[in-house]
PDB file of C-alpha atoms in Angstrom:
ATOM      1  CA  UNK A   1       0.000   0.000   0.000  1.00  0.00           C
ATOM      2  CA  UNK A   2       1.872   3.139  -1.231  1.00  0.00           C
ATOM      3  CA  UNK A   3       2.457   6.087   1.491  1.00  0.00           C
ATOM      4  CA  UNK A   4       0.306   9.068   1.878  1.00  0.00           C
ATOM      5  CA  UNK A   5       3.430  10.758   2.197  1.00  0.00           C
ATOM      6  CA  UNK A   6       7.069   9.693   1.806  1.00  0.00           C
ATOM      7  CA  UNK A   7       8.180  10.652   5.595  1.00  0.00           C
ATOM      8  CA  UNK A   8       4.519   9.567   7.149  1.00  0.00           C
ATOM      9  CA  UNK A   9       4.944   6.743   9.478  1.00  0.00           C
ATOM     10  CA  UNK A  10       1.210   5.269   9.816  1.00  0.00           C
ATOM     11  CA  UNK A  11      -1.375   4.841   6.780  1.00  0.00           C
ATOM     12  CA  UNK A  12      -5.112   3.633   6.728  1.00  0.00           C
ATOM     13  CA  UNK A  13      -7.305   1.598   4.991  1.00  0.00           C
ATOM     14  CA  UNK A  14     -10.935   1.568   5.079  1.00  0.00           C
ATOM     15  CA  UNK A  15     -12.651  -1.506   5.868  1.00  0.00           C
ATOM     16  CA  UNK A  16     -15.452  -3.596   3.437  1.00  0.00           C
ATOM     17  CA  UNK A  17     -18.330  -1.702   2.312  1.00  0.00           C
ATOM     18  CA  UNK A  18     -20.394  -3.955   4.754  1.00  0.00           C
ATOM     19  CA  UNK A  19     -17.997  -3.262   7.955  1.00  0.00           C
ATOM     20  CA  UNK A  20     -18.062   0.782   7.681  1.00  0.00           C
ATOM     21  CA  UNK A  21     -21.186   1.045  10.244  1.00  0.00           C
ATOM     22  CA  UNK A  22     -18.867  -1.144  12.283  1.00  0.00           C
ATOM     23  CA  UNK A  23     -15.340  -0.356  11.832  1.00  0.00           C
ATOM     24  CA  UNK A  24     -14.165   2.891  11.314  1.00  0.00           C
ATOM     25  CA  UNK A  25     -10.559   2.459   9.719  1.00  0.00           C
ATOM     26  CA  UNK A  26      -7.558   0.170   9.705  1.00  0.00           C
ATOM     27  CA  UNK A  27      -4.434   1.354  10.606  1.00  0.00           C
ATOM     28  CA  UNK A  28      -0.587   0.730  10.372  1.00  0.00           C
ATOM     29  CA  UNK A  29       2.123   2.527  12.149  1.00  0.00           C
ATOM     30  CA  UNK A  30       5.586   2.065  12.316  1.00  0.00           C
ATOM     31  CA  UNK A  31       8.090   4.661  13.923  1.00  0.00           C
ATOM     32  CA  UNK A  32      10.959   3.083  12.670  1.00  0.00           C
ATOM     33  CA  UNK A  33      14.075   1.613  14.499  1.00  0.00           C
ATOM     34  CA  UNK A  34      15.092   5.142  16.303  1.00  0.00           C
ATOM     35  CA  UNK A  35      15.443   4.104  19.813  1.00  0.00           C
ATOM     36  CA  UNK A  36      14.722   7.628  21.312  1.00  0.00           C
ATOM     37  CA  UNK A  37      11.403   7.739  23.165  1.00  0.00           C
ATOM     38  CA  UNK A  38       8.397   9.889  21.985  1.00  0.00           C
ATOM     39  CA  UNK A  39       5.800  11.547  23.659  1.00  0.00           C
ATOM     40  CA  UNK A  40       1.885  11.781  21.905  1.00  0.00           C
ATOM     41  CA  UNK A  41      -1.832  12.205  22.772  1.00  0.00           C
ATOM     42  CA  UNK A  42      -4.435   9.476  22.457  1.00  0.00           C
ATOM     43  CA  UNK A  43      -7.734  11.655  21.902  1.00  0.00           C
ATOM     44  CA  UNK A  44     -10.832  10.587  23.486  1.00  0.00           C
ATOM     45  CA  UNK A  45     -12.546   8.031  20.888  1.00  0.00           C
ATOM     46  CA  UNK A  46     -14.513   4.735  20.341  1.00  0.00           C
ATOM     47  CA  UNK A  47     -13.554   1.735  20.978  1.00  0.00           C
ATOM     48  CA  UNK A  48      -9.992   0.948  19.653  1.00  0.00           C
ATOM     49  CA  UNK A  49      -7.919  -2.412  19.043  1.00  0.00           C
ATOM     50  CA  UNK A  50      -3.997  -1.671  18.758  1.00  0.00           C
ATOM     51  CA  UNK A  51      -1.412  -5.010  18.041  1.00  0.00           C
ATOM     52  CA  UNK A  52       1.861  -3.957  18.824  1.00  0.00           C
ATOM     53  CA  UNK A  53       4.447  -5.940  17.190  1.00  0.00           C
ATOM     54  CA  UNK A  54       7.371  -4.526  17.934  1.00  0.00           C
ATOM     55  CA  UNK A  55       8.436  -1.644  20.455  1.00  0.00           C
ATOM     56  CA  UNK A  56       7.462  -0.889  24.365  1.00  0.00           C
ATOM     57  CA  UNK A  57       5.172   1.561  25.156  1.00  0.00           C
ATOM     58  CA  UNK A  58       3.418   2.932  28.447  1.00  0.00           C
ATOM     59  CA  UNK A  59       0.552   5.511  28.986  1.00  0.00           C
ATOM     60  CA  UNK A  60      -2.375   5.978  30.891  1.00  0.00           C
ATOM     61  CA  UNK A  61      -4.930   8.763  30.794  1.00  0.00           C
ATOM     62  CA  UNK A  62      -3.680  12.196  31.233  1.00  0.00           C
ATOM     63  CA  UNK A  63      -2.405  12.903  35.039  1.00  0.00           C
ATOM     64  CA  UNK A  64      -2.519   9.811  36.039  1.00  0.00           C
ATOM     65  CA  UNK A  65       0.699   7.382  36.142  1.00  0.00           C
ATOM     66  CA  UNK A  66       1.911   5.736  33.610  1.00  0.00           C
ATOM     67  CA  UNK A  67       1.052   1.828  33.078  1.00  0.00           C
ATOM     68  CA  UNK A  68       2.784  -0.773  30.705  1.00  0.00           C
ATOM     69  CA  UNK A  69       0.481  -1.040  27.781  1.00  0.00           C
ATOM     70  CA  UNK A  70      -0.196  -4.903  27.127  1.00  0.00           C
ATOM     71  CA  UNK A  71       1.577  -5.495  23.242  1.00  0.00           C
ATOM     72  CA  UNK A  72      -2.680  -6.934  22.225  1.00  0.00           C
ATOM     73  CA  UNK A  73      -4.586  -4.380  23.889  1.00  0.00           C
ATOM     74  CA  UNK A  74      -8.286  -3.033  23.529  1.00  0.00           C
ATOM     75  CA  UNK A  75      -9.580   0.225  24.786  1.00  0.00           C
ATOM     76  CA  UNK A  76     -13.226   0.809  25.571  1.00  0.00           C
ATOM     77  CA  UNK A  77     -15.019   4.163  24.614  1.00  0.00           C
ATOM     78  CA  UNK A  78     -12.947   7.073  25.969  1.00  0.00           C
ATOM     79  CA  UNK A  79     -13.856  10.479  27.766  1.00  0.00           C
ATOM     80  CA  UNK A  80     -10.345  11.886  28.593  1.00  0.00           C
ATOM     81  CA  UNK A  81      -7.374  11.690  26.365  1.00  0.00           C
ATOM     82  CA  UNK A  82      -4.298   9.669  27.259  1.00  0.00           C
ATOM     83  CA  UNK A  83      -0.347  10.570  27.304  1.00  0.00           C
ATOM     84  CA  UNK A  84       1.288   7.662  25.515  1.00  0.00           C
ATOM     85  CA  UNK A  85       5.232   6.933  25.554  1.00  0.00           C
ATOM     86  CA  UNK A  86       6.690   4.388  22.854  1.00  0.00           C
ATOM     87  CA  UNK A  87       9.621   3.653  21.023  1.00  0.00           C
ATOM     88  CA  UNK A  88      10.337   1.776  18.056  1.00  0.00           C
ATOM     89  CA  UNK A  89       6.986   0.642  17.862  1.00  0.00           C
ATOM     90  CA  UNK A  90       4.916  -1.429  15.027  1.00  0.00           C
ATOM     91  CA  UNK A  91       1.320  -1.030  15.224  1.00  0.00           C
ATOM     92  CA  UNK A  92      -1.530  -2.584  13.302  1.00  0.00           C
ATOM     93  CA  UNK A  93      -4.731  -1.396  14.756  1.00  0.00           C
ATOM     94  CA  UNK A  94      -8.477  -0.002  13.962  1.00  0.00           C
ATOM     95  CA  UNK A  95     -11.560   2.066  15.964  1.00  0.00           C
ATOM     96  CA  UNK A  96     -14.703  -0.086  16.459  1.00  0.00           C
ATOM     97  CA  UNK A  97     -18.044   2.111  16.336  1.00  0.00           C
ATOM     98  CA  UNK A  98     -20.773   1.579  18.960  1.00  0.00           C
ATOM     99  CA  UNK A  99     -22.583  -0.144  16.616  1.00  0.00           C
ATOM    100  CA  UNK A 100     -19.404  -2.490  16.059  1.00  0.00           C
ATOM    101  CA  UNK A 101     -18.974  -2.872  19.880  1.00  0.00           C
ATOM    102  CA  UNK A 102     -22.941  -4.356  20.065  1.00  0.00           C
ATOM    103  CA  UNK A 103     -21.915  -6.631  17.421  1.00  0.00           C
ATOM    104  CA  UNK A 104     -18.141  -7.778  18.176  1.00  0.00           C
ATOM    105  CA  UNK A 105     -17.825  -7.280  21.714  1.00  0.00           C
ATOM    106  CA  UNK A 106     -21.175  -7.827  22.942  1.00  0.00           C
ATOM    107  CA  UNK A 107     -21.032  -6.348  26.616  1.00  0.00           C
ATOM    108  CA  UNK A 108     -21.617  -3.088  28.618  1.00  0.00           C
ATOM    109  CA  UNK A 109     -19.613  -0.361  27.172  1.00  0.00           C
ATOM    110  CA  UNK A 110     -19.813   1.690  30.291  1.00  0.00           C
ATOM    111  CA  UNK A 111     -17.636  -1.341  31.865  1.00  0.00           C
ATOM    112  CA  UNK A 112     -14.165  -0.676  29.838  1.00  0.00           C
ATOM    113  CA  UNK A 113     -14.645   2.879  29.227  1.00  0.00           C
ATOM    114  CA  UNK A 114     -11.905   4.581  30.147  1.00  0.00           C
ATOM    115  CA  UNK A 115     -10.247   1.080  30.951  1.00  0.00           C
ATOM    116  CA  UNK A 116      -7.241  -1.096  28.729  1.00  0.00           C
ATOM    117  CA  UNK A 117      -7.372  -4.369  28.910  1.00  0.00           C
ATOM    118  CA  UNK A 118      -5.037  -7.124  27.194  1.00  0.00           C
ATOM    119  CA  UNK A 119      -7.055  -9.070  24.170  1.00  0.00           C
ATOM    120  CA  UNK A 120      -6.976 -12.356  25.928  1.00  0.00           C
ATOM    121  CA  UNK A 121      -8.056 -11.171  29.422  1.00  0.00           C
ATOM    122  CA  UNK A 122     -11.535 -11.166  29.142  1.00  0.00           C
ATOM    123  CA  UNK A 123     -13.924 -13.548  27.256  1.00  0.00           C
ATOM    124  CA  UNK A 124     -15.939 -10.921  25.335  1.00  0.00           C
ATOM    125  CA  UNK A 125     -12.484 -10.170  23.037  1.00  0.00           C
ATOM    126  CA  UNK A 126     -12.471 -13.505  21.772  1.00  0.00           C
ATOM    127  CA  UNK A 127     -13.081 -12.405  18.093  1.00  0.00           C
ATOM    128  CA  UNK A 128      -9.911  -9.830  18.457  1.00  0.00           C
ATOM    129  CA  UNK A 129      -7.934 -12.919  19.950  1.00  0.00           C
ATOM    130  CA  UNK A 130      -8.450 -14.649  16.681  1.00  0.00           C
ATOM    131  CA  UNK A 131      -7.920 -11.308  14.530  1.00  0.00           C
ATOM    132  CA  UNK A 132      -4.301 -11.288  16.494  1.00  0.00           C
ATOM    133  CA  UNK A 133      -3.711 -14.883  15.078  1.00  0.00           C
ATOM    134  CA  UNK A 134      -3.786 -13.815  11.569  1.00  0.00           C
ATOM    135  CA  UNK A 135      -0.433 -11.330  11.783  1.00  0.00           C
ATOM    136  CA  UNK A 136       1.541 -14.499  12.601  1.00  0.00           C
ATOM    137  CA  UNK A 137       1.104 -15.296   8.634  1.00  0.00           C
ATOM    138  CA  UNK A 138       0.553 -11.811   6.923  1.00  0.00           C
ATOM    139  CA  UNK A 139       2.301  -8.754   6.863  1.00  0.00           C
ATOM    140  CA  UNK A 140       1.302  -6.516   4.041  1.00  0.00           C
ATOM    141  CA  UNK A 141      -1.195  -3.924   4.584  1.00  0.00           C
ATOM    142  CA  UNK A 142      -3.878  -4.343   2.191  1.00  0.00           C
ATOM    143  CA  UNK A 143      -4.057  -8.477   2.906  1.00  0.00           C
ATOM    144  CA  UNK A 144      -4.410  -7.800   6.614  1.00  0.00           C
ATOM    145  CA  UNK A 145      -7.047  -5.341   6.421  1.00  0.00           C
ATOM    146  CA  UNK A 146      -8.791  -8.373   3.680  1.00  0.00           C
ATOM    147  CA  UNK A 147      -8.396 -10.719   6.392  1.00  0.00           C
ATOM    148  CA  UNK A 148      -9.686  -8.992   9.140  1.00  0.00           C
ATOM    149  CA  UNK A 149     -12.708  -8.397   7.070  1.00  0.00           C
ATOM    150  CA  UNK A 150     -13.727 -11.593   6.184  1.00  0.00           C
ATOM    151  CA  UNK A 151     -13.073 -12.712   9.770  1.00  0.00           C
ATOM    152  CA  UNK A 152     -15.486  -9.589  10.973  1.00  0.00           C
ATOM    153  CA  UNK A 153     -17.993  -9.791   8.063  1.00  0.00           C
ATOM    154  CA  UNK A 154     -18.425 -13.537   9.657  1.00  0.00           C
ATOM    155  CA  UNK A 155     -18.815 -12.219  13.179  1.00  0.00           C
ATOM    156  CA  UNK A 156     -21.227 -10.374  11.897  1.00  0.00           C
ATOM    157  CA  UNK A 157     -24.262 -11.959  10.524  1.00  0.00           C
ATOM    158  CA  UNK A 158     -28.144 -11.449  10.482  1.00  0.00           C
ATOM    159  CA  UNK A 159     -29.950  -8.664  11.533  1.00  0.00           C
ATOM    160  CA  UNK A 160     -30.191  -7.076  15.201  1.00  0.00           C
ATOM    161  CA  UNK A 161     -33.126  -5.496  16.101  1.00  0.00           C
ATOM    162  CA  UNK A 162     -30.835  -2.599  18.473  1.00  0.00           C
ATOM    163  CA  UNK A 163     -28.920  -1.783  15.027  1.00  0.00           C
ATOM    164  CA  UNK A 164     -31.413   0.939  14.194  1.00  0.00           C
ATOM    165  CA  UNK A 165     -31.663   2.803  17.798  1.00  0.00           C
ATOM    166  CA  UNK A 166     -27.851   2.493  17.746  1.00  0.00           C
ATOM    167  CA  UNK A 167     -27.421   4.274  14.307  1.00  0.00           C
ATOM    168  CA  UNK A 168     -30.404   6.973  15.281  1.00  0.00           C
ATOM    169  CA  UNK A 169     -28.265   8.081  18.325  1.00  0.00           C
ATOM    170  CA  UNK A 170     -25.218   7.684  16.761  1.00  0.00           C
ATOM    171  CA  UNK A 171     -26.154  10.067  13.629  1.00  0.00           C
ATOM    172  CA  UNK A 172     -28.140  12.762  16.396  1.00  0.00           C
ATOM    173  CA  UNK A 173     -24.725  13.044  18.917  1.00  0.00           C
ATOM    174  CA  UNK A 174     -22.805  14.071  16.015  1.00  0.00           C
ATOM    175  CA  UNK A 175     -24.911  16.217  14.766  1.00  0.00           C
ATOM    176  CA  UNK A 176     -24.202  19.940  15.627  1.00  0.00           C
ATOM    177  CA  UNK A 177     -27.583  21.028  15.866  1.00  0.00           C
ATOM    178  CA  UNK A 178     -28.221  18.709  18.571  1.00  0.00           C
ATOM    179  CA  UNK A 179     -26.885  20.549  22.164  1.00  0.00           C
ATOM    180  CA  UNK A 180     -29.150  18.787  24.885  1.00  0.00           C
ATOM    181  CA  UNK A 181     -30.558  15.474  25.979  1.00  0.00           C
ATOM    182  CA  UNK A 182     -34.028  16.465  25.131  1.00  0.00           C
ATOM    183  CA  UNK A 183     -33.604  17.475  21.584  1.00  0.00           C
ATOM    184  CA  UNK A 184     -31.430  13.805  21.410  1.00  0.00           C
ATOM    185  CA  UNK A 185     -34.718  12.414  22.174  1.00  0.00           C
ATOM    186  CA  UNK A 186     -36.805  14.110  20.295  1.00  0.00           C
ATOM    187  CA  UNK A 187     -34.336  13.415  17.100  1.00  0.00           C
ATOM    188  CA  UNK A 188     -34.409   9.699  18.094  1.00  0.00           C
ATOM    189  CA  UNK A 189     -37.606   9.018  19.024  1.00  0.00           C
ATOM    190  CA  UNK A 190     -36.502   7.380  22.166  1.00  0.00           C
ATOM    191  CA  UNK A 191     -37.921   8.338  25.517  1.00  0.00           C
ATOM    192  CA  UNK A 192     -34.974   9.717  27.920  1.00  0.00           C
ATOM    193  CA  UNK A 193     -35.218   7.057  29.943  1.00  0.00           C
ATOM    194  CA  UNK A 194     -34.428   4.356  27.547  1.00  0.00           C
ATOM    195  CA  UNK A 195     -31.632   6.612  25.810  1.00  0.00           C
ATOM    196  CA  UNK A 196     -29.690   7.232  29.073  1.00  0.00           C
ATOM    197  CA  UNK A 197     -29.582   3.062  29.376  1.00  0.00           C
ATOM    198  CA  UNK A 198     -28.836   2.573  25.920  1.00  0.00           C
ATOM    199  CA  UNK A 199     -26.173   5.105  25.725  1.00  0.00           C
ATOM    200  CA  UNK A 200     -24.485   3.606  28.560  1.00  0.00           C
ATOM    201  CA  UNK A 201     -24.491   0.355  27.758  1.00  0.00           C
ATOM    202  CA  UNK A 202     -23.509   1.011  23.659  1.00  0.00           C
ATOM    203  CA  UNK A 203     -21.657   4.523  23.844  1.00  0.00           C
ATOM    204  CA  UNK A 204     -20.193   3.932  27.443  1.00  0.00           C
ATOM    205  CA  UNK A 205     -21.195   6.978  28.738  1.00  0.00           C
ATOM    206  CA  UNK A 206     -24.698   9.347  29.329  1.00  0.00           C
ATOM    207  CA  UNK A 207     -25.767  11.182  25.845  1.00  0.00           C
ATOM    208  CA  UNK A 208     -24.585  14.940  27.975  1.00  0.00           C
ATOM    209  CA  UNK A 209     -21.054  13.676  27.876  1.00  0.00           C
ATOM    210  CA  UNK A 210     -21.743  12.125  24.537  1.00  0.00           C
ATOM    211  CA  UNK A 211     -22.628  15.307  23.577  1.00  0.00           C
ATOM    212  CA  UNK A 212     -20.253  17.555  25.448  1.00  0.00           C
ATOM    213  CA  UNK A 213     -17.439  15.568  23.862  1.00  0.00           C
ATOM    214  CA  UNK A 214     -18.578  16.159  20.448  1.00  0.00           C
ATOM    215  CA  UNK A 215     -18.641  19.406  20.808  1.00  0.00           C
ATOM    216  CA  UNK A 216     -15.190  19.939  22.643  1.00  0.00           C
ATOM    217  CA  UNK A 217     -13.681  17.284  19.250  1.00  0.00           C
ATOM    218  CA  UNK A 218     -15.698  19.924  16.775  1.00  0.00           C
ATOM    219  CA  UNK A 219     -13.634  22.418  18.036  1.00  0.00           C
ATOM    220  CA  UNK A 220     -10.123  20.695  18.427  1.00  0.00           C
ATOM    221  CA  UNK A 221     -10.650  19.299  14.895  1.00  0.00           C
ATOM    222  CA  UNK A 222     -10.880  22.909  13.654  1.00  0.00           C
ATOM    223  CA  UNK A 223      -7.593  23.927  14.755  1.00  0.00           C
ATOM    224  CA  UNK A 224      -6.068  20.954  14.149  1.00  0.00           C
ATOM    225  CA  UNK A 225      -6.990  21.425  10.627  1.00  0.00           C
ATOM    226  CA  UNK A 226      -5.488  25.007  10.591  1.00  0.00           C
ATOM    227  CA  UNK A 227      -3.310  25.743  12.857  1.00  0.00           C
ATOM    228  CA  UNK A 228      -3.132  29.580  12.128  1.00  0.00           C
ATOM    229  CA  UNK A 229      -6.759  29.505  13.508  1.00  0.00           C
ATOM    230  CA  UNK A 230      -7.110  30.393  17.067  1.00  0.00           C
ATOM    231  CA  UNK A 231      -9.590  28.962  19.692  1.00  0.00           C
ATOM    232  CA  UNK A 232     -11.760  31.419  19.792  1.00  0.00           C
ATOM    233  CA  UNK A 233     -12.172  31.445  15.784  1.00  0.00           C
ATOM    234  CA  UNK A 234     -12.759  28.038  15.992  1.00  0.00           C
ATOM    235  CA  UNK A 235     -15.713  27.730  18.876  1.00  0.00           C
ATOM    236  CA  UNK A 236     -18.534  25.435  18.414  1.00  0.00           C
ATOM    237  CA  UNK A 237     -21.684  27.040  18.346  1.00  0.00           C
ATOM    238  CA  UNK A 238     -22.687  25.666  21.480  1.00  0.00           C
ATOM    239  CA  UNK A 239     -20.162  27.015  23.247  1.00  0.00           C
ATOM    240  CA  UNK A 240     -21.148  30.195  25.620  1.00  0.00           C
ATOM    241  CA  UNK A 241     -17.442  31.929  25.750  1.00  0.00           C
ATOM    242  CA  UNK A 242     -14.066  30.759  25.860  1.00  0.00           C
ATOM    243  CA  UNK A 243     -13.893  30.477  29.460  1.00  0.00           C
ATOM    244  CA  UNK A 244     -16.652  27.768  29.097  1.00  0.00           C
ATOM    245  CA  UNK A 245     -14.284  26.321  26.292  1.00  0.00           C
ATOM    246  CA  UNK A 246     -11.082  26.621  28.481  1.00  0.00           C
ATOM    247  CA  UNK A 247     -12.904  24.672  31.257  1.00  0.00           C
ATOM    248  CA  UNK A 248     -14.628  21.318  28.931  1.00  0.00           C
ATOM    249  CA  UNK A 249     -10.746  21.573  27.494  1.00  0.00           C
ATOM    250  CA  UNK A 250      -8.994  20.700  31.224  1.00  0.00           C
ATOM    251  CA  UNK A 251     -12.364  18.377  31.588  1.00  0.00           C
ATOM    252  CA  UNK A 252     -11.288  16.215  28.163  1.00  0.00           C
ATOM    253  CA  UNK A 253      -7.345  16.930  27.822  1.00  0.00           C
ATOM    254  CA  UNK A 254      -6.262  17.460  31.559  1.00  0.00           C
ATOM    255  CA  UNK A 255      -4.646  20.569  30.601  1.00  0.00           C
ATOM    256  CA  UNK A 256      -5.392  24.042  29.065  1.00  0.00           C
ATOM    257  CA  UNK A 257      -5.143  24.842  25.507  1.00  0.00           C
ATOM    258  CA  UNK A 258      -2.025  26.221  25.997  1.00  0.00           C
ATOM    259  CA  UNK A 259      -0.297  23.347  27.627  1.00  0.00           C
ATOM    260  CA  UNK A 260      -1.549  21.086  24.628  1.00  0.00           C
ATOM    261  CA  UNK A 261      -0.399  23.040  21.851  1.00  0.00           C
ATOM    262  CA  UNK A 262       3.330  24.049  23.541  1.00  0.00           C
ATOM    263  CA  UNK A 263       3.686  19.770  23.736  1.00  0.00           C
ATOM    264  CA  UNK A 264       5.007  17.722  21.233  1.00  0.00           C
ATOM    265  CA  UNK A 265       2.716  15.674  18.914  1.00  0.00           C
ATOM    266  CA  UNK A 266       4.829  14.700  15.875  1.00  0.00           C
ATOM    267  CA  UNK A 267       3.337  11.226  15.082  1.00  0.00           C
ATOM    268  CA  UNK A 268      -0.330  12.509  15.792  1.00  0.00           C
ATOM    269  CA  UNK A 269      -0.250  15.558  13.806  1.00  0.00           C
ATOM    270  CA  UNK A 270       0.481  13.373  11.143  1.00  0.00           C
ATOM    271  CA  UNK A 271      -1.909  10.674  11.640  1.00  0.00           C
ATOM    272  CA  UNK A 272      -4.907  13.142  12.099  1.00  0.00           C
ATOM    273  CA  UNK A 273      -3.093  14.224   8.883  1.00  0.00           C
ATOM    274  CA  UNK A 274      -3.336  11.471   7.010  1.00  0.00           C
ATOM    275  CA  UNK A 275      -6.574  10.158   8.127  1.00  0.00           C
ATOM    276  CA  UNK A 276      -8.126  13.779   7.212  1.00  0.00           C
ATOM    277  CA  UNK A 277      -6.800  12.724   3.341  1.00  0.00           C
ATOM    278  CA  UNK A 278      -7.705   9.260   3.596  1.00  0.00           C
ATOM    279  CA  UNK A 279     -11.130   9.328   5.591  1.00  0.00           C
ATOM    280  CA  UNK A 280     -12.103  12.473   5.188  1.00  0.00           C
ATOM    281  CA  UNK A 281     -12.497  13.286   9.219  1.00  0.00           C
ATOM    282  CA  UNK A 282      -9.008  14.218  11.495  1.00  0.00           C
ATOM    283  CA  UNK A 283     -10.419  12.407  14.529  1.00  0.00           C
ATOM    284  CA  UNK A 284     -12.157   9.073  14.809  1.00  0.00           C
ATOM    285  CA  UNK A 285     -15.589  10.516  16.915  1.00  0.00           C
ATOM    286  CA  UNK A 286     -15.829  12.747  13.991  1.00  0.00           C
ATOM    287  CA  UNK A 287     -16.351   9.882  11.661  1.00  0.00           C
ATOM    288  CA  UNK A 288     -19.327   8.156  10.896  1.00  0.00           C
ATOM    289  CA  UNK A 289     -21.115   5.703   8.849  1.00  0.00           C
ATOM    290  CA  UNK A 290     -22.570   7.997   5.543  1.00  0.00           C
ATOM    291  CA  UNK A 291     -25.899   7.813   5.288  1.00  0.00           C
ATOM    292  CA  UNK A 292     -25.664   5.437   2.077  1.00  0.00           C
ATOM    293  CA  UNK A 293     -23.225   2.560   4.169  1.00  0.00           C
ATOM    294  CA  UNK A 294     -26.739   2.176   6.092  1.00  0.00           C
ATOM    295  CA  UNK A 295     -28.547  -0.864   5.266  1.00  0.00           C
TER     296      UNK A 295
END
């Protein structure tokens, strides 16, 4: 699979038509053999499987101490970005949308969000455990990502009658329109009640953080797509001021906006780079299924 650029050390490739309400990309990064240690950001996201082939690397979510990151990990849904150490590392890797977590994993999101767990800890990552088994035989890009989706396209078969609710929410959080609870309801059709349990249980958290963090990732994903603009040129609309900004920012990053943009972020300024090219969105809660992947 060629480059997106000659110096850029990860690349992505979409999964099967079929997978896209499920998967949001594959991914492959390599640093290279430079044994100096790098510092980077993990941004609050979806689920997220990483194999690490080669390389050590520890992190844990911003301010707290850093852990050893099992080399066959999985992440659950995230509401607080993470400060990641590695070196040398090899990474093959890809998001899984709510919708994919119902489907693949098959257990309470609220129960690994925030959390890392190794693949073959826990019985629900039993499909990942046999993903991992196929990199013992492949290495090129483009026949991984084939192999992981006929494996998933497997996984997933027949209908499920959640799959609608699940898309309905999905499609209202990320739209901007949408600020509180009530008008997530209304958009849905679901009573409150049954969205704050389902939102929990396939998002991993209650639809106001769903929604806060959308907002907070509008607004990061604007600067990060030009960096000459500043924060308060790129505000969400349902922001009140930048004070109210400043304060969701130390609620989601653990730091002000100053702090983040002073640190150094080489590997994911150009992975949000390249996944803007390739996917269209610089951050994976940004991306979702287009209406025409819906079936």
């Amino acid at each position: 699979m060629p480059a997106l650029t000659d110096t850029s050390p990860v690349s992505f490739i979409l999964p099967a038509q079929p997978l896209r309400r499920y998967i949001s990309t594959y991914y492959f990064l390599d640093t290279g053999t430079d044994e100096v240690e790098q510092e980077d950001f993990l941004y609050p996201e979806w689920g997220t499987v990483r194999f690490r082939l080669r390389g050590p690397a520890t992190g844990n979510l911003v301010g707290l101490q850093p852990l050893v990151i099992p080399a066959d990990s999985v992440t659950g849904p995230t509401g607080k970005a993470a400060l990641v150490r590695f070196r040398n590392v090899h990474i093959v890797g890809f998001g899984i949308l709510p919708l994919g977590w119902h489907r693949l994993i098959g257990y309470p999101a609220d129960r690994w969000a925030d959390k890392v767990s190794a693949v073959d800890a826990a019985p629900e990552f039993a499909i990942l455990a046999q993903l991992r088994r196929e990199l013992d035989s492949v290495t090129d890009p483009e026949q991984i990502a084939a192999r992981f989706d006929h494996i998933l396209l497997q996984a997933i078969s027949g209908p499920d009658p959640l799959e609608t609710d699940i898309e309905s929410i999905h499609y209202a959080i990320a739209n901007p329109e949408i600020s509180n609870v009530g008008k997530l309801a209304e958009a849905t059709g679901i009573s409150k009640q049954r969205l704050e349990r389902l939102s929990r249980r396939i998002f991993g958290f209650p639809p106001k953080l769903l929604l806060r963090r959308q907002r907070f990732l509008r607004t990061l994903a604007a600067v990060m797509e030009n960096p000459d603009l500043k924060w308060s040129g790129a505000l969400d609309g349902q922001y009140f001021d930048q004070a109210h900004f400043n304060r969701e920012f130390h609620q989601f990053m653990g730091m002000s906006p100053g702090q983040y943009l002073a640190m150094p972020r080489a590997v994911s300024i150009m992975s949000n780079r390249a996944r803007a090219q390739h996917v269209g969105q610089v951050l994976q809660l940004l991306q979702v299924p287009a209406p025409s992947d819906r079936q």
